[in-house]
């Protein structure tokens, strides 16, 4: 009882690995492909119209880019592509029971003492995989070493198969006759019913040389046996040897290490559980024919098989024929269906009818004189949610039916959909907002209504509402739209102003252009501005030419001396500084050499320099009524700094020789000697001392070296980060 519980738990774990591996494989980034297990030799058939053709049938599975089986998919249809023609195939999932032989390597490769634990683990994995074999399968267990003895003959008892596998023992000597074992397994499957497969586990390459791999493959193809070899990585068997057995017989090979062996077996079991057949009547030319099978999935993925070859004994001429391809689609105006059409020139028209499955009554009957691979039948009589049968008949010029096909469908017209696809904000070339909408499945639209809503209250802005005829661009005026957040809403209306659809509100963050952005466009579009600018340019050009004419020397004139008389500027005389006395001569008792004596004689005592007179800086001493002032730090806010000023000039900067030393470093943008304040003509002036980052007064940049009058409360910016306030001190 305990063994059965353990076996069941192991089977559950194996099946979980199977499901997990295939979910992971579904997310593989590799290119999926159609894996052909078998293509039967085509058989000649006679169609209902009396034409001769070949019946082509293939079994296949879908694999991802890593050769792992795909399980989660829905096949819509499939086609055989032969000599430039496509033939729709009928797809069916294979449900025939399997007859499976487990062929297990018990040679000396895994018979040593060191490989004993590995062989035991392998047997447990193989035994557990038996539980996942499809129901109603017949299973036999064989092993190979020097020969291929039968451990268990065909039986549907999975528990007996697991026991037989666990009871296998590896040989300590001898050869690995893998090909002999495979040949014997195929021979036992030769007369078995249904689908037939050999699941081979091996760590050994064949070293008997009695049967070749090609003999095994040929024998398997004759008996329609698929070989699924699973190799143990790290031993003598190679992936190429496994592929040479699997590929030609329709199987898939796996080479895994011990830790991933369960995943390899799960892929093999998944392939047994997910096989399909594709069957179609084809009309090839005589000779060797190349064909491919393309499978179309519900997610619009198309997967194509590798090319395969078959022989046609004669030319087969296809009859005039139509096939409904894929699903019948519900559209807003009716239904849409795709056709495969052969011998189109023989078809005069298509007769289309739609019959209710519930009532059996015909609800649509139309003739299509003009038709193509894609056809739409307009109708308003179909009821959403009801099921119908579409019948399409191809008629010749005499009114005879050449071919017909039918398909069932449920009418589910798509919902109307209206969205804002794009919004262009006003530009110099466009004064309005341009709104572009995308409409789907909406009929009867004659105009659009659009408006802006407030981004917070969602209230409509009345001045923005416009109504635009269908076909004209949707333009919303921008005159009353200020900077802010808005919602853009558009409605589709019919001739009676009935709302057919409305867009979801689309958010718009709008920043109205400033004067510097709009001025160039105003200049380029305003006749007055163009005239004014043209006139200014002409006057400027005339003035420049006049100056050039006056400056250039004239040939007829002689050069003459010109006395330049500058207006005298009244200056206040400066008292001469007292001349300093020469340095005292050394005492007589201190002797001077010749050089010292000469230096004393040559160099008169230096007078203090006379400060230069600048028209920008008055030389007058500060009058007695000069008010005191203060400098107060505003920014950075964390610095507290105040300086009182009663005498000028008053210097400010980072260096210690300033009257006001600001407590900041060089990263602040303040220069060592940044600016100077002076009092003249009843007011305080500020002058930038050629600072690196400049000086600003109330936001206006100062011209370096030019004094600028300050007002009480003026804000002085020293570079980009430091601001101080200039304030007069009113004393009682």
JSON list of C-alpha atoms in Angstrom, two decimals, residues 299-512:
[
{"chain": "A", "resi": 299, "resn": "UNK", "atom": "CA", "xyz": [-3.48, 34.25, -32.32]},
{"chain": "A", "resi": 300, "resn": "UNK", "atom": "CA", "xyz": [-2.72, 34.85, -36.05]},
{"chain": "A", "resi": 301, "resn": "UNK", "atom": "CA", "xyz": [0.50, 32.82, -35.85]},
{"chain": "A", "resi": 302, "resn": "UNK", "atom": "CA", "xyz": [1.33, 30.77, -38.96]},
{"chain": "A", "resi": 303, "resn": "UNK", "atom": "CA", "xyz": [3.74, 27.84, -38.55]},
{"chain": "A", "resi": 304, "resn": "UNK", "atom": "CA", "xyz": [5.15, 25.98, -41.55]},
{"chain": "A", "resi": 305, "resn": "UNK", "atom": "CA", "xyz": [6.67, 22.51, -41.68]},
{"chain": "A", "resi": 306, "resn": "UNK", "atom": "CA", "xyz": [9.93, 21.59, -43.38]},
{"chain": "A", "resi": 307, "resn": "UNK", "atom": "CA", "xyz": [9.54, 20.64, -47.01]},
{"chain": "A", "resi": 308, "resn": "UNK", "atom": "CA", "xyz": [8.68, 16.99, -47.69]},
{"chain": "A", "resi": 309, "resn": "UNK", "atom": "CA", "xyz": [8.60, 15.00, -50.97]},
{"chain": "A", "resi": 310, "resn": "UNK", "atom": "CA", "xyz": [6.08, 12.59, -52.47]},
{"chain": "A", "resi": 311, "resn": "UNK", "atom": "CA", "xyz": [5.55, 11.14, -55.97]},
{"chain": "A", "resi": 312, "resn": "UNK", "atom": "CA", "xyz": [2.59, 11.76, -58.27]},
{"chain": "A", "resi": 313, "resn": "UNK", "atom": "CA", "xyz": [1.98, 9.14, -61.00]},
{"chain": "A", "resi": 314, "resn": "UNK", "atom": "CA", "xyz": [0.12, 11.56, -63.34]},
{"chain": "A", "resi": 315, "resn": "UNK", "atom": "CA", "xyz": [-1.10, 15.12, -63.83]},
{"chain": "A", "resi": 316, "resn": "UNK", "atom": "CA", "xyz": [-4.17, 15.92, -61.77]},
{"chain": "A", "resi": 317, "resn": "UNK", "atom": "CA", "xyz": [-6.32, 18.82, -62.99]},
{"chain": "A", "resi": 318, "resn": "UNK", "atom": "CA", "xyz": [-8.13, 20.60, -60.17]},
{"chain": "A", "resi": 319, "resn": "UNK", "atom": "CA", "xyz": [-11.84, 21.25, -60.70]},
{"chain": "A", "resi": 320, "resn": "UNK", "atom": "CA", "xyz": [-13.47, 24.63, -60.21]},
{"chain": "A", "resi": 321, "resn": "UNK", "atom": "CA", "xyz": [-13.67, 24.63, -56.45]},
{"chain": "A", "resi": 322, "resn": "UNK", "atom": "CA", "xyz": [-14.22, 26.92, -53.48]},
{"chain": "A", "resi": 323, "resn": "UNK", "atom": "CA", "xyz": [-13.38, 26.39, -49.81]},
{"chain": "A", "resi": 324, "resn": "UNK", "atom": "CA", "xyz": [-14.33, 28.62, -46.88]},
{"chain": "A", "resi": 325, "resn": "UNK", "atom": "CA", "xyz": [-11.02, 29.41, -45.22]},
{"chain": "A", "resi": 326, "resn": "UNK", "atom": "CA", "xyz": [-10.88, 30.12, -41.51]},
{"chain": "A", "resi": 327, "resn": "UNK", "atom": "CA", "xyz": [-13.72, 31.48, -39.42]},
{"chain": "A", "resi": 328, "resn": "UNK", "atom": "CA", "xyz": [-16.71, 33.50, -40.58]},
{"chain": "A", "resi": 329, "resn": "UNK", "atom": "CA", "xyz": [-16.23, 36.92, -38.99]},
{"chain": "A", "resi": 330, "resn": "UNK", "atom": "CA", "xyz": [-18.91, 39.28, -37.71]},
{"chain": "A", "resi": 331, "resn": "UNK", "atom": "CA", "xyz": [-18.41, 42.88, -38.82]},
{"chain": "A", "resi": 332, "resn": "UNK", "atom": "CA", "xyz": [-20.44, 46.01, -38.23]},
{"chain": "A", "resi": 333, "resn": "UNK", "atom": "CA", "xyz": [-22.15, 45.88, -41.62]},
{"chain": "A", "resi": 334, "resn": "UNK", "atom": "CA", "xyz": [-22.71, 42.10, -41.78]},
{"chain": "A", "resi": 335, "resn": "UNK", "atom": "CA", "xyz": [-20.37, 39.12, -42.16]},
{"chain": "A", "resi": 336, "resn": "UNK", "atom": "CA", "xyz": [-16.96, 38.55, -43.75]},
{"chain": "A", "resi": 337, "resn": "UNK", "atom": "CA", "xyz": [-15.52, 35.26, -45.02]},
{"chain": "A", "resi": 338, "resn": "UNK", "atom": "CA", "xyz": [-12.34, 34.14, -46.83]},
{"chain": "A", "resi": 339, "resn": "UNK", "atom": "CA", "xyz": [-12.27, 31.70, -49.75]},
{"chain": "A", "resi": 340, "resn": "UNK", "atom": "CA", "xyz": [-9.76, 29.45, -51.44]},
{"chain": "A", "resi": 341, "resn": "UNK", "atom": "CA", "xyz": [-10.76, 29.57, -55.12]},
{"chain": "A", "resi": 342, "resn": "UNK", "atom": "CA", "xyz": [-9.45, 27.27, -57.86]},
{"chain": "A", "resi": 343, "resn": "UNK", "atom": "CA", "xyz": [-10.24, 27.55, -61.57]},
{"chain": "A", "resi": 344, "resn": "UNK", "atom": "CA", "xyz": [-11.70, 30.99, -60.95]},
{"chain": "A", "resi": 345, "resn": "UNK", "atom": "CA", "xyz": [-12.29, 31.53, -64.67]},
{"chain": "A", "resi": 346, "resn": "UNK", "atom": "CA", "xyz": [-14.91, 28.75, -64.71]},
{"chain": "A", "resi": 347, "resn": "UNK", "atom": "CA", "xyz": [-17.00, 30.36, -61.93]},
{"chain": "A", "resi": 348, "resn": "UNK", "atom": "CA", "xyz": [-19.67, 32.85, -63.08]},
{"chain": "A", "resi": 349, "resn": "UNK", "atom": "CA", "xyz": [-21.00, 33.90, -59.66]},
{"chain": "A", "resi": 350, "resn": "UNK", "atom": "CA", "xyz": [-21.29, 32.92, -56.00]},
{"chain": "A", "resi": 351, "resn": "UNK", "atom": "CA", "xyz": [-24.64, 32.27, -54.34]},
{"chain": "A", "resi": 352, "resn": "UNK", "atom": "CA", "xyz": [-24.54, 33.07, -50.64]},
{"chain": "A", "resi": 353, "resn": "UNK", "atom": "CA", "xyz": [-27.19, 32.08, -48.12]},
{"chain": "A", "resi": 354, "resn": "UNK", "atom": "CA", "xyz": [-27.36, 32.39, -44.33]},
{"chain": "A", "resi": 355, "resn": "UNK", "atom": "CA", "xyz": [-29.73, 30.10, -42.40]},
{"chain": "A", "resi": 356, "resn": "UNK", "atom": "CA", "xyz": [-30.67, 30.33, -38.73]},
{"chain": "A", "resi": 357, "resn": "UNK", "atom": "CA", "xyz": [-29.64, 27.16, -36.88]},
{"chain": "A", "resi": 358, "resn": "UNK", "atom": "CA", "xyz": [-32.38, 27.72, -34.28]},
{"chain": "A", "resi": 359, "resn": "UNK", "atom": "CA", "xyz": [-35.31, 28.22, -36.68]},
{"chain": "A", "resi": 360, "resn": "UNK", "atom": "CA", "xyz": [-33.99, 26.66, -39.89]},
{"chain": "A", "resi": 361, "resn": "UNK", "atom": "CA", "xyz": [-35.20, 29.74, -41.81]},
{"chain": "A", "resi": 362, "resn": "UNK", "atom": "CA", "xyz": [-33.09, 31.50, -44.45]},
{"chain": "A", "resi": 363, "resn": "UNK", "atom": "CA", "xyz": [-32.36, 35.06, -43.36]},
{"chain": "A", "resi": 364, "resn": "UNK", "atom": "CA", "xyz": [-29.95, 36.11, -46.14]},
{"chain": "A", "resi": 365, "resn": "UNK", "atom": "CA", "xyz": [-29.83, 35.15, -49.82]},
{"chain": "A", "resi": 366, "resn": "UNK", "atom": "CA", "xyz": [-27.53, 37.04, -52.19]},
{"chain": "A", "resi": 367, "resn": "UNK", "atom": "CA", "xyz": [-25.64, 36.52, -55.45]},
{"chain": "A", "resi": 368, "resn": "UNK", "atom": "CA", "xyz": [-22.12, 37.89, -55.82]},
{"chain": "A", "resi": 369, "resn": "UNK", "atom": "CA", "xyz": [-21.19, 38.60, -59.42]},
{"chain": "A", "resi": 370, "resn": "UNK", "atom": "CA", "xyz": [-17.98, 40.24, -58.22]},
{"chain": "A", "resi": 371, "resn": "UNK", "atom": "CA", "xyz": [-16.10, 38.18, -55.68]},
{"chain": "A", "resi": 372, "resn": "UNK", "atom": "CA", "xyz": [-12.56, 37.61, -54.40]},
{"chain": "A", "resi": 373, "resn": "UNK", "atom": "CA", "xyz": [-10.61, 35.73, -51.74]},
{"chain": "A", "resi": 374, "resn": "UNK", "atom": "CA", "xyz": [-12.15, 38.05, -49.12]},
{"chain": "A", "resi": 375, "resn": "UNK", "atom": "CA", "xyz": [-15.89, 38.77, -49.33]},
{"chain": "A", "resi": 376, "resn": "UNK", "atom": "CA", "xyz": [-18.29, 40.83, -47.24]},
{"chain": "A", "resi": 377, "resn": "UNK", "atom": "CA", "xyz": [-22.06, 40.31, -47.19]},
{"chain": "A", "resi": 378, "resn": "UNK", "atom": "CA", "xyz": [-23.94, 43.34, -45.81]},
{"chain": "A", "resi": 379, "resn": "UNK", "atom": "CA", "xyz": [-27.01, 42.50, -43.75]},
{"chain": "A", "resi": 380, "resn": "UNK", "atom": "CA", "xyz": [-29.07, 43.99, -40.95]},
{"chain": "A", "resi": 381, "resn": "UNK", "atom": "CA", "xyz": [-31.26, 40.95, -40.26]},
{"chain": "A", "resi": 382, "resn": "UNK", "atom": "CA", "xyz": [-28.79, 38.97, -38.12]},
{"chain": "A", "resi": 383, "resn": "UNK", "atom": "CA", "xyz": [-29.41, 38.89, -34.38]},
{"chain": "A", "resi": 384, "resn": "UNK", "atom": "CA", "xyz": [-26.38, 39.30, -32.08]},
{"chain": "A", "resi": 385, "resn": "UNK", "atom": "CA", "xyz": [-25.69, 36.11, -30.16]},
{"chain": "A", "resi": 386, "resn": "UNK", "atom": "CA", "xyz": [-27.61, 33.84, -32.58]},
{"chain": "A", "resi": 387, "resn": "UNK", "atom": "CA", "xyz": [-26.00, 30.96, -34.51]},
{"chain": "A", "resi": 388, "resn": "UNK", "atom": "CA", "xyz": [-26.17, 30.61, -38.28]},
{"chain": "A", "resi": 389, "resn": "UNK", "atom": "CA", "xyz": [-24.92, 28.47, -41.17]},
{"chain": "A", "resi": 390, "resn": "UNK", "atom": "CA", "xyz": [-23.22, 30.14, -44.12]},
{"chain": "A", "resi": 391, "resn": "UNK", "atom": "CA", "xyz": [-23.54, 28.28, -47.46]},
{"chain": "A", "resi": 392, "resn": "UNK", "atom": "CA", "xyz": [-21.49, 29.43, -50.47]},
{"chain": "A", "resi": 393, "resn": "UNK", "atom": "CA", "xyz": [-22.09, 27.87, -53.91]},
{"chain": "A", "resi": 394, "resn": "UNK", "atom": "CA", "xyz": [-19.92, 28.41, -57.00]},
{"chain": "A", "resi": 395, "resn": "UNK", "atom": "CA", "xyz": [-22.08, 28.54, -60.18]},
{"chain": "A", "resi": 396, "resn": "UNK", "atom": "CA", "xyz": [-21.03, 28.15, -63.81]},
{"chain": "A", "resi": 397, "resn": "UNK", "atom": "CA", "xyz": [-22.47, 30.13, -66.76]},
{"chain": "A", "resi": 398, "resn": "UNK", "atom": "CA", "xyz": [-25.25, 27.58, -67.18]},
{"chain": "A", "resi": 399, "resn": "UNK", "atom": "CA", "xyz": [-26.43, 27.88, -63.57]},
{"chain": "A", "resi": 400, "resn": "UNK", "atom": "CA", "xyz": [-24.93, 24.54, -62.49]},
{"chain": "A", "resi": 401, "resn": "UNK", "atom": "CA", "xyz": [-23.27, 24.15, -59.10]},
{"chain": "A", "resi": 402, "resn": "UNK", "atom": "CA", "xyz": [-19.55, 23.58, -59.54]},
{"chain": "A", "resi": 403, "resn": "UNK", "atom": "CA", "xyz": [-18.62, 23.50, -55.85]},
{"chain": "A", "resi": 404, "resn": "UNK", "atom": "CA", "xyz": [-20.01, 24.53, -52.52]},
{"chain": "A", "resi": 405, "resn": "UNK", "atom": "CA", "xyz": [-18.92, 24.77, -48.92]},
{"chain": "A", "resi": 406, "resn": "UNK", "atom": "CA", "xyz": [-20.54, 25.72, -45.62]},
{"chain": "A", "resi": 407, "resn": "UNK", "atom": "CA", "xyz": [-19.52, 26.90, -42.16]},
{"chain": "A", "resi": 408, "resn": "UNK", "atom": "CA", "xyz": [-21.30, 27.62, -38.90]},
{"chain": "A", "resi": 409, "resn": "UNK", "atom": "CA", "xyz": [-20.82, 30.85, -36.97]},
{"chain": "A", "resi": 410, "resn": "UNK", "atom": "CA", "xyz": [-22.23, 32.93, -34.15]},
{"chain": "A", "resi": 411, "resn": "UNK", "atom": "CA", "xyz": [-23.06, 36.52, -35.03]},
{"chain": "A", "resi": 412, "resn": "UNK", "atom": "CA", "xyz": [-21.34, 38.87, -32.62]},
{"chain": "A", "resi": 413, "resn": "UNK", "atom": "CA", "xyz": [-20.93, 42.28, -34.24]},
{"chain": "A", "resi": 414, "resn": "UNK", "atom": "CA", "xyz": [-18.00, 44.24, -32.78]},
{"chain": "A", "resi": 415, "resn": "UNK", "atom": "CA", "xyz": [-18.88, 47.17, -30.53]},
{"chain": "A", "resi": 416, "resn": "UNK", "atom": "CA", "xyz": [-18.60, 50.71, -31.86]},
{"chain": "A", "resi": 417, "resn": "UNK", "atom": "CA", "xyz": [-15.32, 52.29, -30.86]},
{"chain": "A", "resi": 418, "resn": "UNK", "atom": "CA", "xyz": [-14.22, 55.93, -31.06]},
{"chain": "A", "resi": 419, "resn": "UNK", "atom": "CA", "xyz": [-10.88, 57.12, -29.70]},
{"chain": "A", "resi": 420, "resn": "UNK", "atom": "CA", "xyz": [-8.73, 60.25, -29.87]},
{"chain": "A", "resi": 421, "resn": "UNK", "atom": "CA", "xyz": [-5.72, 59.18, -31.91]},
{"chain": "A", "resi": 422, "resn": "UNK", "atom": "CA", "xyz": [-3.72, 62.43, -31.82]},
{"chain": "A", "resi": 423, "resn": "UNK", "atom": "CA", "xyz": [-3.86, 66.08, -30.69]},
{"chain": "A", "resi": 424, "resn": "UNK", "atom": "CA", "xyz": [-1.70, 68.76, -32.29]},
{"chain": "A", "resi": 425, "resn": "UNK", "atom": "CA", "xyz": [-1.34, 71.89, -30.15]},
{"chain": "A", "resi": 426, "resn": "UNK", "atom": "CA", "xyz": [-1.30, 75.35, -31.75]},
{"chain": "A", "resi": 427, "resn": "UNK", "atom": "CA", "xyz": [1.87, 76.33, -33.60]},
{"chain": "A", "resi": 428, "resn": "UNK", "atom": "CA", "xyz": [3.07, 79.38, -35.52]},
{"chain": "A", "resi": 429, "resn": "UNK", "atom": "CA", "xyz": [1.54, 77.85, -38.64]},
{"chain": "A", "resi": 430, "resn": "UNK", "atom": "CA", "xyz": [-1.68, 76.59, -36.99]},
{"chain": "A", "resi": 431, "resn": "UNK", "atom": "CA", "xyz": [-3.79, 78.71, -34.61]},
{"chain": "A", "resi": 432, "resn": "UNK", "atom": "CA", "xyz": [-6.12, 75.89, -33.48]},
{"chain": "A", "resi": 433, "resn": "UNK", "atom": "CA", "xyz": [-5.88, 72.54, -31.78]},
{"chain": "A", "resi": 434, "resn": "UNK", "atom": "CA", "xyz": [-6.08, 69.75, -34.40]},
{"chain": "A", "resi": 435, "resn": "UNK", "atom": "CA", "xyz": [-7.80, 66.61, -33.06]},
{"chain": "A", "resi": 436, "resn": "UNK", "atom": "CA", "xyz": [-7.59, 63.30, -34.95]},
{"chain": "A", "resi": 437, "resn": "UNK", "atom": "CA", "xyz": [-9.99, 60.45, -34.08]},
{"chain": "A", "resi": 438, "resn": "UNK", "atom": "CA", "xyz": [-10.01, 56.75, -34.93]},
{"chain": "A", "resi": 439, "resn": "UNK", "atom": "CA", "xyz": [-13.47, 55.23, -35.55]},
{"chain": "A", "resi": 440, "resn": "UNK", "atom": "CA", "xyz": [-14.26, 51.52, -35.73]},
{"chain": "A", "resi": 441, "resn": "UNK", "atom": "CA", "xyz": [-17.56, 49.79, -36.43]},
{"chain": "A", "resi": 442, "resn": "UNK", "atom": "CA", "xyz": [-19.56, 53.03, -36.49]},
{"chain": "A", "resi": 443, "resn": "UNK", "atom": "CA", "xyz": [-22.06, 53.57, -39.29]},
{"chain": "A", "resi": 444, "resn": "UNK", "atom": "CA", "xyz": [-24.27, 56.59, -39.97]},
{"chain": "A", "resi": 445, "resn": "UNK", "atom": "CA", "xyz": [-21.81, 59.25, -38.79]},
{"chain": "A", "resi": 446, "resn": "UNK", "atom": "CA", "xyz": [-22.38, 62.66, -40.43]},
{"chain": "A", "resi": 447, "resn": "UNK", "atom": "CA", "xyz": [-20.52, 64.97, -38.03]},
{"chain": "A", "resi": 448, "resn": "UNK", "atom": "CA", "xyz": [-18.34, 65.20, -34.93]},
{"chain": "A", "resi": 449, "resn": "UNK", "atom": "CA", "xyz": [-18.76, 67.36, -31.84]},
{"chain": "A", "resi": 450, "resn": "UNK", "atom": "CA", "xyz": [-15.62, 68.17, -29.82]},
{"chain": "A", "resi": 451, "resn": "UNK", "atom": "CA", "xyz": [-14.82, 70.27, -26.74]},
{"chain": "A", "resi": 452, "resn": "UNK", "atom": "CA", "xyz": [-12.37, 70.79, -23.88]},
{"chain": "A", "resi": 453, "resn": "UNK", "atom": "CA", "xyz": [-13.22, 70.00, -20.27]},
{"chain": "A", "resi": 454, "resn": "UNK", "atom": "CA", "xyz": [-11.50, 71.33, -17.18]},
{"chain": "A", "resi": 455, "resn": "UNK", "atom": "CA", "xyz": [-8.86, 68.86, -16.01]},
{"chain": "A", "resi": 456, "resn": "UNK", "atom": "CA", "xyz": [-10.02, 69.00, -12.38]},
{"chain": "A", "resi": 457, "resn": "UNK", "atom": "CA", "xyz": [-13.77, 69.67, -12.44]},
{"chain": "A", "resi": 458, "resn": "UNK", "atom": "CA", "xyz": [-14.37, 68.04, -15.88]},
{"chain": "A", "resi": 459, "resn": "UNK", "atom": "CA", "xyz": [-16.72, 70.94, -16.62]},
{"chain": "A", "resi": 460, "resn": "UNK", "atom": "CA", "xyz": [-17.15, 71.79, -20.30]},
{"chain": "A", "resi": 461, "resn": "UNK", "atom": "CA", "xyz": [-15.44, 74.97, -21.53]},
{"chain": "A", "resi": 462, "resn": "UNK", "atom": "CA", "xyz": [-18.25, 76.45, -23.70]},
{"chain": "A", "resi": 463, "resn": "UNK", "atom": "CA", "xyz": [-15.97, 78.56, -25.91]},
{"chain": "A", "resi": 464, "resn": "UNK", "atom": "CA", "xyz": [-14.09, 75.42, -26.99]},
{"chain": "A", "resi": 465, "resn": "UNK", "atom": "CA", "xyz": [-17.08, 73.45, -28.35]},
{"chain": "A", "resi": 466, "resn": "UNK", "atom": "CA", "xyz": [-17.17, 72.92, -32.12]},
{"chain": "A", "resi": 467, "resn": "UNK", "atom": "CA", "xyz": [-19.27, 70.80, -34.51]},
{"chain": "A", "resi": 468, "resn": "UNK", "atom": "CA", "xyz": [-17.46, 69.57, -37.61]},
{"chain": "A", "resi": 469, "resn": "UNK", "atom": "CA", "xyz": [-18.95, 67.80, -40.68]},
{"chain": "A", "resi": 470, "resn": "UNK", "atom": "CA", "xyz": [-17.63, 64.31, -41.41]},
{"chain": "A", "resi": 471, "resn": "UNK", "atom": "CA", "xyz": [-14.48, 64.53, -43.55]},
{"chain": "A", "resi": 472, "resn": "UNK", "atom": "CA", "xyz": [-13.35, 67.96, -42.29]},
{"chain": "A", "resi": 473, "resn": "UNK", "atom": "CA", "xyz": [-10.48, 68.32, -39.80]},
{"chain": "A", "resi": 474, "resn": "UNK", "atom": "CA", "xyz": [-11.57, 68.77, -36.18]},
{"chain": "A", "resi": 475, "resn": "UNK", "atom": "CA", "xyz": [-10.23, 72.22, -35.19]},
{"chain": "A", "resi": 476, "resn": "UNK", "atom": "CA", "xyz": [-10.75, 73.65, -31.68]},
{"chain": "A", "resi": 477, "resn": "UNK", "atom": "CA", "xyz": [-10.02, 77.40, -31.26]},
{"chain": "A", "resi": 478, "resn": "UNK", "atom": "CA", "xyz": [-7.18, 78.26, -28.89]},
{"chain": "A", "resi": 479, "resn": "UNK", "atom": "CA", "xyz": [-7.95, 81.94, -28.05]},
{"chain": "A", "resi": 480, "resn": "UNK", "atom": "CA", "xyz": [-9.54, 81.22, -24.65]},
{"chain": "A", "resi": 481, "resn": "UNK", "atom": "CA", "xyz": [-7.44, 78.19, -23.71]},
{"chain": "A", "resi": 482, "resn": "UNK", "atom": "CA", "xyz": [-4.85, 79.13, -21.10]},
{"chain": "A", "resi": 483, "resn": "UNK", "atom": "CA", "xyz": [-2.00, 77.01, -19.79]},
{"chain": "A", "resi": 484, "resn": "UNK", "atom": "CA", "xyz": [-3.26, 74.09, -17.70]},
{"chain": "A", "resi": 485, "resn": "UNK", "atom": "CA", "xyz": [-4.66, 70.55, -17.66]},
{"chain": "A", "resi": 486, "resn": "UNK", "atom": "CA", "xyz": [-7.63, 69.70, -19.88]},
{"chain": "A", "resi": 487, "resn": "UNK", "atom": "CA", "xyz": [-9.74, 66.79, -21.07]},
{"chain": "A", "resi": 488, "resn": "UNK", "atom": "CA", "xyz": [-10.50, 66.40, -24.78]},
{"chain": "A", "resi": 489, "resn": "UNK", "atom": "CA", "xyz": [-13.81, 64.71, -25.68]},
{"chain": "A", "resi": 490, "resn": "UNK", "atom": "CA", "xyz": [-15.25, 63.96, -29.14]},
{"chain": "A", "resi": 491, "resn": "UNK", "atom": "CA", "xyz": [-18.69, 62.58, -30.05]},
{"chain": "A", "resi": 492, "resn": "UNK", "atom": "CA", "xyz": [-19.82, 60.95, -33.31]},
{"chain": "A", "resi": 493, "resn": "UNK", "atom": "CA", "xyz": [-23.33, 62.13, -34.29]},
{"chain": "A", "resi": 494, "resn": "UNK", "atom": "CA", "xyz": [-25.83, 61.08, -36.93]},
{"chain": "A", "resi": 495, "resn": "UNK", "atom": "CA", "xyz": [-28.11, 63.41, -38.92]},
{"chain": "A", "resi": 496, "resn": "UNK", "atom": "CA", "xyz": [-30.54, 63.69, -35.96]},
{"chain": "A", "resi": 497, "resn": "UNK", "atom": "CA", "xyz": [-27.74, 64.64, -33.52]},
{"chain": "A", "resi": 498, "resn": "UNK", "atom": "CA", "xyz": [-27.98, 61.22, -31.89]},
{"chain": "A", "resi": 499, "resn": "UNK", "atom": "CA", "xyz": [-24.73, 60.28, -30.18]},
{"chain": "A", "resi": 500, "resn": "UNK", "atom": "CA", "xyz": [-23.44, 57.11, -31.85]},
{"chain": "A", "resi": 501, "resn": "UNK", "atom": "CA", "xyz": [-20.16, 56.93, -29.92]},
{"chain": "A", "resi": 502, "resn": "UNK", "atom": "CA", "xyz": [-18.04, 59.03, -27.56]},
{"chain": "A", "resi": 503, "resn": "UNK", "atom": "CA", "xyz": [-14.32, 58.94, -26.98]},
{"chain": "A", "resi": 504, "resn": "UNK", "atom": "CA", "xyz": [-12.86, 58.33, -23.53]},
{"chain": "A", "resi": 505, "resn": "UNK", "atom": "CA", "xyz": [-11.68, 61.65, -22.12]},
{"chain": "A", "resi": 506, "resn": "UNK", "atom": "CA", "xyz": [-8.07, 62.18, -23.20]},
{"chain": "A", "resi": 507, "resn": "UNK", "atom": "CA", "xyz": [-5.83, 64.19, -20.87]},
{"chain": "A", "resi": 508, "resn": "UNK", "atom": "CA", "xyz": [-3.94, 67.15, -22.33]},
{"chain": "A", "resi": 509, "resn": "UNK", "atom": "CA", "xyz": [-1.33, 69.31, -20.57]},
{"chain": "A", "resi": 510, "resn": "UNK", "atom": "CA", "xyz": [-1.15, 72.59, -22.50]},
{"chain": "A", "resi": 511, "resn": "UNK", "atom": "CA", "xyz": [1.38, 75.41, -22.12]},
{"chain": "A", "resi": 512, "resn": "UNK", "atom": "CA", "xyz": [0.39, 78.56, -23.97]}
]
